[in-house]
């Protein structure tokens, strides 16, 4: 397939993300499951999506909700059986919906037989991990910090050695320099391909490339990350994996979760000539409300920074023939609607505006469950309501750093990953129509925000359907180039999508008050049509100045 065709294919797709634990509970244990997803297939079809990314449902002790895999080849009984999975794949396939699985290859659970054999003294498997002696002075092999707090090293059984874990101590980092580890990864992918899986998401993949000799950092968090993030060898191993597995089928879609990556690397990961990945998830645009880069200190979103980041990435990826995943939400982020918009007054308009702003960019949109009905963060009043390991750790670490218990709680409330992990709200029932039993995580706003109400008289789901249809039918959106507009405007995020002689522009007001803007003169009095508006605006040409309503989104295509 030539490279233009590959990008066109990606540009028409829309991917939906399901967090299985929280989608729908079919057997009344308070935890979502595969049969629950099967029961909701009609709902998924009605959104016109092309593929579903499922967070991991492999065998796991669930210390990090399935990102600690103990068996990559089997379904955790918590979620169902292999037969359930096969039924899900085939029922989705009949409806032209592909399945994307989450491949967690930077680390595996310490309950995985590889780690258990290593612990029992098997040298072959000890080479699967980063096992190192203490320094001469008895301190840990390096001063690295775990991303979930505390040191990145834990004692290796009863030995005097330590193993590396960039995440939880129960998630041991795999040594990708070992060709056996790389072969295991390819085998796992090929196993699932045979089951009809046509998409793969690679979890935190750009941290696999640590050097063989691990060295201390200078203690600065950013510098420390550079020691193991986005190194050249990641490209090498990705290319090798591509050739040995998913790259053998041009239908397969892949996305790499790339922490703190660069534009140059993202182009390299995704330029089809390099045979690495279809696209990448990058996170810079979701850190615009971090104070000094610290996730747990929240400031109002820096809109200029957000615009700059999105524009620079979009324009440069376009130039370099790279490809991005487009998203505001996932299972690791608080809900964007709560983060960027005044949901008390403008939940509907805010949801529609955010969706327009992100989905019409150049790339492949990802919609996270519940986003399409305008779900917002839960309103918890105690730390005990949170389940997530990162949130719980942060609560204690922040207090150690001097935060009061109250302030530590508020920090968690704003940034906890549980904000997006609450059960999908199907009805206004006590358990949100998600389960007949008390769910594993509590919902608090299902009384007003739920699928039943949304489908009856809401305006968000329909708007998502229209946006998705637009992407499928309008080549300017699936294939067009991108150009930033109104770069300096303090309220409006605007861009043009153009291809050959045709062009459309997208105008979105990110604020809960009207925003006036002057359009560049080349657009004035040019006839065209409104493709999408969340205020039913009708225009036959664009006036020289226009005032957007709160959270207004307007898409205008020139004749
Ligand atoms: C990714 C996942 C996250 C998980 C982490 C470690 O960032 O999205 O949920 O905790 O990797 O696997």
mmCIF file of N, CA, C and O in Angstrom, residues 176-177 205 208-211 230-239:
data_model
loop_
_atom_site.group_PDB
_atom_site.id
_atom_site.type_symbol
_atom_site.label_atom_id
_atom_site.label_comp_id
_atom_site.label_asym_id
_atom_site.label_seq_id
_atom_site.Cartn_x
_atom_site.Cartn_y
_atom_site.Cartn_z
ATOM 1 N N UNK A 176 14.357 -5.015 27.028
ATOM 2 C CA UNK A 176 14.137 -5.158 25.586
ATOM 3 C C UNK A 176 15.425 -5.408 24.808
ATOM 4 O O UNK A 176 15.385 -5.702 23.626
ATOM 5 N N UNK A 177 16.559 -5.259 25.463
ATOM 6 C CA UNK A 177 17.806 -5.573 24.742
ATOM 7 C C UNK A 177 17.934 -7.074 24.562
ATOM 8 O O UNK A 177 18.709 -7.542 23.743
ATOM 9 N N UNK A 205 5.340 2.804 25.416
ATOM 10 C CA UNK A 205 6.343 2.058 24.679
ATOM 11 C C UNK A 205 7.693 2.764 24.582
ATOM 12 O O UNK A 205 8.734 2.112 24.436
ATOM 13 N N UNK A 208 10.896 1.781 26.807
ATOM 14 C CA UNK A 208 11.561 0.456 26.775
ATOM 15 C C UNK A 208 13.066 0.578 26.515
ATOM 16 O O UNK A 208 13.812 -0.354 26.773
ATOM 17 N N UNK A 209 13.494 1.747 25.991
ATOM 18 C CA UNK A 209 14.869 1.840 25.502
ATOM 19 C C UNK A 209 15.876 2.357 26.515
ATOM 20 O O UNK A 209 16.607 3.296 26.251
ATOM 21 N N UNK A 210 15.900 1.710 27.679
ATOM 22 C CA UNK A 210 16.924 2.132 28.665
ATOM 23 C C UNK A 210 18.297 1.726 28.149
ATOM 24 O O UNK A 210 18.401 0.789 27.343
ATOM 25 N N UNK A 211 19.345 2.371 28.648
ATOM 26 C CA UNK A 211 20.656 1.883 28.212
ATOM 27 C C UNK A 211 20.954 0.589 28.947
ATOM 28 O O UNK A 211 20.327 0.279 29.973
ATOM 29 N N UNK A 230 12.388 7.563 24.889
ATOM 30 C CA UNK A 230 12.494 8.027 23.503
ATOM 31 C C UNK A 230 13.899 7.878 22.915
ATOM 32 O O UNK A 230 14.294 8.666 22.052
ATOM 33 N N UNK A 231 14.637 6.922 23.378
ATOM 34 C CA UNK A 231 16.008 6.761 22.886
ATOM 35 C C UNK A 231 15.975 6.101 21.497
ATOM 36 O O UNK A 231 14.981 5.456 21.135
ATOM 37 N N UNK A 232 17.041 6.251 20.717
ATOM 38 C CA UNK A 232 17.031 5.754 19.334
ATOM 39 C C UNK A 232 16.682 4.268 19.211
ATOM 40 O O UNK A 232 16.063 3.840 18.233
ATOM 41 N N UNK A 233 17.045 3.513 20.220
ATOM 42 C CA UNK A 233 16.826 2.077 20.126
ATOM 43 C C UNK A 233 15.327 1.718 20.106
ATOM 44 O O UNK A 233 14.931 0.669 19.596
ATOM 45 N N UNK A 234 14.482 2.607 20.594
ATOM 46 C CA UNK A 234 13.027 2.357 20.554
ATOM 47 C C UNK A 234 12.591 2.185 19.095
ATOM 48 O O UNK A 234 11.802 1.298 18.765
ATOM 49 N N UNK A 235 13.139 3.028 18.217
ATOM 50 C CA UNK A 235 12.785 2.911 16.788
ATOM 51 C C UNK A 235 13.227 1.566 16.232
ATOM 52 O O UNK A 235 12.514 0.916 15.487
ATOM 53 N N UNK A 236 14.423 1.187 16.625
ATOM 54 C CA UNK A 236 14.977 -0.063 16.111
ATOM 55 C C UNK A 236 14.094 -1.257 16.510
ATOM 56 O O UNK A 236 13.722 -2.080 15.680
ATOM 57 N N UNK A 237 13.729 -1.308 17.785
ATOM 58 C CA UNK A 237 12.942 -2.442 18.253
ATOM 59 C C UNK A 237 11.498 -2.396 17.732
ATOM 60 O O UNK A 237 10.881 -3.436 17.511
ATOM 61 N N UNK A 238 10.989 -1.184 17.536
ATOM 62 C CA UNK A 238 9.635 -1.069 16.994
ATOM 63 C C UNK A 238 9.594 -1.577 15.562
ATOM 64 O O UNK A 238 8.681 -2.308 15.164
ATOM 65 N N UNK A 239 10.593 -1.182 14.795
ATOM 66 C CA UNK A 239 10.656 -1.609 13.402
ATOM 67 C C UNK A 239 10.757 -3.137 13.339
ATOM 68 O O UNK A 239 10.060 -3.787 12.565
#
